[in-house]
């Protein structure tokens, strides 16, 4: 592997890991704070990708179009979706057993996939990145790298930094972290925990939807893409430690590296490398790398 | 509403944990600025009564009013916002938040906009916390956690504080300090409801005591009178 190839793979690993982080961070927060195992979280990623594809014509008609206008509309819809789902379904799951949570959220996957099938069909679609991000930058003499992928990484880094700031530097962040350990006390300090949960859930949904939307030009849009990402996201959550956003970032980047370089170095074993790594890490640290931090 | 009227008033309060009926029609009042001691043996329902008043026990019946407003169905954060702070059994510190964050997380002015209790004043009251602002809640000793719990409650500038077994499991010197703080709370005009095993100390600090027996109020009155009651020792198991 020459230097340019190595660099390209590093950038790919970073971009994949960061995108994974966007989806997994919501999953780990919802799991860690509300105690809900949300199997439907991957569906939000799928919904995002399909929104990037299917909303574009409508947005074009309404406001003259553009990738970013579509992103914005999608984000607003995502927050609304998260809010309504929390109100209508998830708020009933907090005190329930994991089995009931798994059953209901699995049911939601089926509903979302079916709705997707009815509304947009089962075809695979491509989504064009905006024109000014469509080019490539040269890397060394022989290689180039798509600008759009760099853009995705930059946006993810900005979002991760924003999340870090909110969680560690603001009162909302303190409340969210406190809510993971002692709900009763949070409430008795005058904080409406129902509202707090709704905000966290909506934010988690919005992050996953957003990840799906910005991933669409890279990965294309296909049925079942949510389930694939869900499994990897659970690996991220388990490796990083349930409820730990920092752990999710670390684990997602690690998985990005292992998966990307695994495909290059051990193509035969690439599919299982991530799971082997998870098993090894859990043998070493059964609670994950960063337990609830 | 006159300032002397009851801040917390409970009438005929019942509470259940599933099928077990724990409170059987409790009447209780806490006036503004008053300190009430809530006494009774283990398992008689003191913590349940408190958690019911605060809205944490959902299976409940009866009337609860705070500052004249009906709060019989209120959710816990609404009770807190009505000016009632809670120092729970077991202290309720957030182990994954720093001391500073534990204190500031919910700090707010009082209902009439006053900010008698500032961060600086709380640190002045509990200098030990000031030396540990960057530590996580989990790294504190039991006494420090208790001070943090009380300090956090004061920073919400409440009209009343409910302290459930605040001296439980602490070294004698720390217990003295906690009682000094309870006296300071009283002196600051904040109403307090205090649960503690040391009934002599409660009698000395409180205006009134209320004794619970199997979820019912069996004795109520000025601390001095209660001490002369023939049954008191039985009620308290001493
Ligand atoms: N969460 C709970 N679930 C079921 N029963 C409880 C619970 N908490 C307390 N109890 C029961 O309610 C009764 C009163 O308990 P509690 O209010 O904690 O008493 P106290 O604070 O006076 O020691 C006891 O019989 C106790 O076993
Ligand atoms: Mg108790």
GROMACS .gro file of C-alpha atoms in nm, chain B residues 16-231:
model
  216
  309UNK     CA    1  -5.015   0.236   4.742
  310UNK     CA    2  -4.726   0.033   4.606
  311UNK     CA    3  -4.914  -0.203   4.381
  312UNK     CA    4  -5.154  -0.391   4.607
  313UNK     CA    5  -4.991  -0.284   4.932
  314UNK     CA    6  -5.172   0.008   5.090
  315UNK     CA    7  -4.905   0.210   5.271
  316UNK     CA    8  -5.062   0.545   5.369
  317UNK     CA    9  -5.410   0.546   5.522
  318UNK     CA   10  -5.547   0.898   5.516
  319UNK     CA   11  -5.265   1.118   5.640
  320UNK     CA   12  -5.328   1.483   5.730
  321UNK     CA   13  -5.023   1.702   5.745
  322UNK     CA   14  -4.941   2.070   5.718
  323UNK     CA   15  -4.625   2.272   5.697
  324UNK     CA   16  -4.654   2.645   5.750
  325UNK     CA   17  -4.420   2.903   5.601
  326UNK     CA   18  -4.095   2.914   5.791
  327UNK     CA   19  -4.197   2.628   6.015
  328UNK     CA   20  -3.979   2.326   6.095
  329UNK     CA   21  -4.167   2.000   6.137
  330UNK     CA   22  -4.012   1.674   6.249
  331UNK     CA   23  -4.157   1.362   6.091
  332UNK     CA   24  -4.099   1.064   6.319
  333UNK     CA   25  -4.178   0.695   6.329
  334UNK     CA   26  -4.010   0.357   6.326
  335UNK     CA   27  -3.859   0.203   6.017
  336UNK     CA   28  -4.113   0.115   5.750
  337UNK     CA   29  -4.395   0.327   5.897
  338UNK     CA   30  -4.431   0.528   5.579
  339UNK     CA   31  -4.225   0.845   5.632
  340UNK     CA   32  -4.041   0.826   5.303
  341UNK     CA   33  -4.356   0.718   5.125
  342UNK     CA   34  -4.542   1.019   5.263
  343UNK     CA   35  -4.266   1.250   5.144
  344UNK     CA   36  -4.248   1.088   4.802
  345UNK     CA   37  -4.625   1.109   4.774
  346UNK     CA   38  -4.627   1.480   4.858
  347UNK     CA   39  -4.353   1.529   4.599
  348UNK     CA   40  -4.549   1.345   4.331
  349UNK     CA   41  -4.323   1.042   4.300
  350UNK     CA   42  -4.580   0.790   4.419
  351UNK     CA   43  -4.838   0.789   4.142
  352UNK     CA   44  -5.088   0.558   4.309
  353UNK     CA   45  -5.227   0.804   4.557
  354UNK     CA   46  -5.545   0.963   4.675
  355UNK     CA   47  -5.641   1.263   4.884
  356UNK     CA   48  -5.575   1.633   4.854
  357UNK     CA   49  -5.236   1.796   4.843
  358UNK     CA   50  -5.202   2.173   4.817
  359UNK     CA   51  -4.884   2.374   4.791
  360UNK     CA   52  -4.893   2.746   4.855
  361UNK     CA   53  -5.271   2.727   4.826
  362UNK     CA   54  -5.267   2.560   4.484
  363UNK     CA   55  -5.407   2.213   4.434
  364UNK     CA   56  -5.120   1.976   4.359
  365UNK     CA   57  -5.301   1.646   4.415
  366UNK     CA   58  -5.219   1.533   4.063
  367UNK     CA   59  -4.907   1.737   4.003
  368UNK     CA   60  -4.595   1.586   3.858
  369UNK     CA   61  -4.272   1.600   4.059
  370UNK     CA   62  -4.114   1.886   3.866
  371UNK     CA   63  -4.424   2.097   3.922
  372UNK     CA   64  -4.401   2.040   4.295
  373UNK     CA   65  -4.035   2.138   4.285
  374UNK     CA   66  -4.118   2.449   4.082
  375UNK     CA   67  -4.381   2.536   4.341
  376UNK     CA   68  -4.093   2.585   4.584
  377UNK     CA   69  -4.043   2.248   4.754
  378UNK     CA   70  -3.689   2.109   4.748
  379UNK     CA   71  -3.595   1.752   4.831
  380UNK     CA   72  -3.294   1.601   5.002
  381UNK     CA   73  -3.368   1.232   4.959
  382UNK     CA   74  -3.280   0.928   5.160
  383UNK     CA   75  -2.951   0.811   5.013
  384UNK     CA   76  -2.866   1.169   4.905
  385UNK     CA   77  -2.947   1.138   4.535
  386UNK     CA   78  -2.617   1.281   4.413
  387UNK     CA   79  -2.549   1.244   4.041
  388UNK     CA   80  -2.232   1.034   4.052
  389UNK     CA   81  -2.129   1.116   3.694
  390UNK     CA   82  -2.158   1.493   3.736
  391UNK     CA   83  -1.896   1.709   3.904
  392UNK     CA   84  -1.971   1.884   4.231
  393UNK     CA   85  -2.003   2.212   4.043
  394UNK     CA   86  -2.244   2.058   3.793
  395UNK     CA   87  -2.450   1.892   4.065
  396UNK     CA   88  -2.492   2.235   4.224
  397UNK     CA   89  -2.554   2.441   3.912
  398UNK     CA   90  -2.761   2.195   3.713
  399UNK     CA   91  -3.091   2.316   3.851
  400UNK     CA   92  -2.997   2.641   4.027
  401UNK     CA   93  -3.268   2.900   3.987
  402UNK     CA   94  -3.420   3.202   4.159
  403UNK     CA   95  -3.707   3.156   4.403
  404UNK     CA   96  -4.068   3.188   4.296
  405UNK     CA   97  -4.070   3.559   4.367
  406UNK     CA   98  -3.743   3.609   4.180
  407UNK     CA   99  -3.513   3.628   4.483
  408UNK     CA  100  -3.167   3.481   4.476
  409UNK     CA  101  -3.085   3.449   4.844
  410UNK     CA  102  -2.884   3.133   4.784
  411UNK     CA  103  -2.610   3.183   4.531
  412UNK     CA  104  -2.333   2.948   4.435
  413UNK     CA  105  -2.093   3.156   4.646
  414UNK     CA  106  -2.317   3.145   4.951
  415UNK     CA  107  -2.356   2.769   4.928
  416UNK     CA  108  -1.980   2.725   4.896
  417UNK     CA  109  -1.942   2.958   5.192
  418UNK     CA  110  -2.180   2.739   5.391
  419UNK     CA  111  -2.001   2.420   5.285
  420UNK     CA  112  -1.633   2.508   5.239
  421UNK     CA  113  -1.550   2.139   5.186
  422UNK     CA  114  -1.749   2.144   4.864
  423UNK     CA  115  -1.553   2.445   4.748
  424UNK     CA  116  -1.234   2.240   4.761
  425UNK     CA  117  -1.386   1.963   4.552
  426UNK     CA  118  -1.573   2.144   4.274
  427UNK     CA  119  -1.406   1.940   4.002
  428UNK     CA  120  -1.458   1.601   4.168
  429UNK     CA  121  -1.732   1.370   4.050
  430UNK     CA  122  -2.022   1.306   4.285
  431UNK     CA  123  -1.913   0.944   4.313
  432UNK     CA  124  -1.574   1.049   4.451
  433UNK     CA  125  -1.716   1.227   4.756
  434UNK     CA  126  -1.745   1.091   5.109
  435UNK     CA  127  -2.092   1.033   5.252
  436UNK     CA  128  -2.081   1.359   5.446
  437UNK     CA  129  -1.970   1.558   5.145
  438UNK     CA  130  -2.247   1.402   4.937
  439UNK     CA  131  -2.499   1.502   5.200
  440UNK     CA  132  -2.373   1.860   5.199
  441UNK     CA  133  -2.386   1.859   4.822
  442UNK     CA  134  -2.743   1.734   4.830
  443UNK     CA  135  -2.846   2.009   5.073
  444UNK     CA  136  -2.649   2.273   4.885
  445UNK     CA  137  -2.810   2.170   4.559
  446UNK     CA  138  -3.154   2.198   4.719
  447UNK     CA  139  -3.073   2.545   4.858
  448UNK     CA  140  -2.959   2.665   4.515
  449UNK     CA  141  -3.313   2.621   4.386
  450UNK     CA  142  -3.405   2.894   4.638
  451UNK     CA  143  -3.698   2.696   4.777
  452UNK     CA  144  -3.968   2.795   5.024
  453UNK     CA  145  -3.945   2.452   5.187
  454UNK     CA  146  -3.691   2.173   5.209
  455UNK     CA  147  -3.777   1.815   5.287
  456UNK     CA  148  -3.485   1.621   5.436
  457UNK     CA  149  -3.522   1.244   5.458
  458UNK     CA  150  -3.271   1.091   5.702
  459UNK     CA  151  -3.004   1.347   5.622
  460UNK     CA  152  -2.776   1.232   5.905
  461UNK     CA  153  -2.807   0.861   5.830
  462UNK     CA  154  -2.477   0.674   5.829
  463UNK     CA  155  -2.258   0.978   5.893
  464UNK     CA  156  -1.979   1.027   6.148
  465UNK     CA  157  -2.082   1.220   6.464
  466UNK     CA  158  -1.887   1.531   6.370
  467UNK     CA  159  -2.054   1.545   6.029
  468UNK     CA  160  -2.392   1.484   6.193
  469UNK     CA  161  -2.331   1.793   6.407
  470UNK     CA  162  -2.253   1.993   6.098
  471UNK     CA  163  -2.570   1.877   5.922
  472UNK     CA  164  -2.778   1.982   6.223
  473UNK     CA  165  -2.607   2.321   6.223
  474UNK     CA  166  -2.708   2.361   5.861
  475UNK     CA  167  -3.066   2.257   5.937
  476UNK     CA  168  -3.071   2.526   6.206
  477UNK     CA  169  -2.935   2.775   5.952
  478UNK     CA  170  -3.207   2.679   5.706
  479UNK     CA  171  -3.463   2.747   5.976
  480UNK     CA  172  -3.299   3.077   6.063
  481UNK     CA  173  -3.310   3.174   5.695
  482UNK     CA  174  -3.688   3.142   5.706
  483UNK     CA  175  -3.711   2.833   5.489
  484UNK     CA  176  -3.971   2.584   5.603
  485UNK     CA  177  -3.835   2.235   5.666
  486UNK     CA  178  -3.969   1.887   5.711
  487UNK     CA  179  -3.708   1.670   5.878
  488UNK     CA  180  -3.704   1.294   5.912
  489UNK     CA  181  -3.442   1.165   6.152
  490UNK     CA  182  -3.385   0.883   6.396
  491UNK     CA  183  -3.252   1.109   6.668
  492UNK     CA  184  -3.590   1.224   6.803
  493UNK     CA  185  -3.437   1.431   7.083
  494UNK     CA  186  -3.245   1.631   6.830
  495UNK     CA  187  -3.555   1.662   6.612
  496UNK     CA  188  -3.756   1.778   6.911
  497UNK     CA  189  -3.490   2.039   6.986
  498UNK     CA  190  -3.483   2.176   6.629
  499UNK     CA  191  -3.846   2.144   6.525
  500UNK     CA  192  -4.147   2.358   6.608
  501UNK     CA  193  -4.374   2.060   6.579
  502UNK     CA  194  -4.350   1.684   6.539
  503UNK     CA  195  -4.572   1.441   6.354
  504UNK     CA  196  -4.547   1.072   6.436
  505UNK     CA  197  -4.643   0.808   6.183
  506UNK     CA  198  -4.743   0.454   6.272
  507UNK     CA  199  -4.826   0.209   5.992
  508UNK     CA  200  -4.922   0.486   5.754
  509UNK     CA  201  -5.135   0.684   6.000
  510UNK     CA  202  -5.062   0.995   6.205
  511UNK     CA  203  -5.079   0.881   6.566
  512UNK     CA  204  -4.936   1.184   6.739
  513UNK     CA  205  -4.896   1.544   6.644
  514UNK     CA  206  -4.810   1.860   6.828
  515UNK     CA  207  -4.545   2.091   6.965
  516UNK     CA  208  -4.220   1.907   7.020
  517UNK     CA  209  -4.221   1.965   7.398
  518UNK     CA  210  -4.570   1.821   7.447
  519UNK     CA  211  -4.501   1.523   7.229
  520UNK     CA  212  -4.204   1.431   7.442
  521UNK     CA  213  -4.433   1.385   7.740
  522UNK     CA  214  -4.669   1.156   7.553
  523UNK     CA  215  -4.677   0.812   7.716
  524UNK     CA  216  -4.681   0.626   7.386
   0.00000   0.00000   0.00000
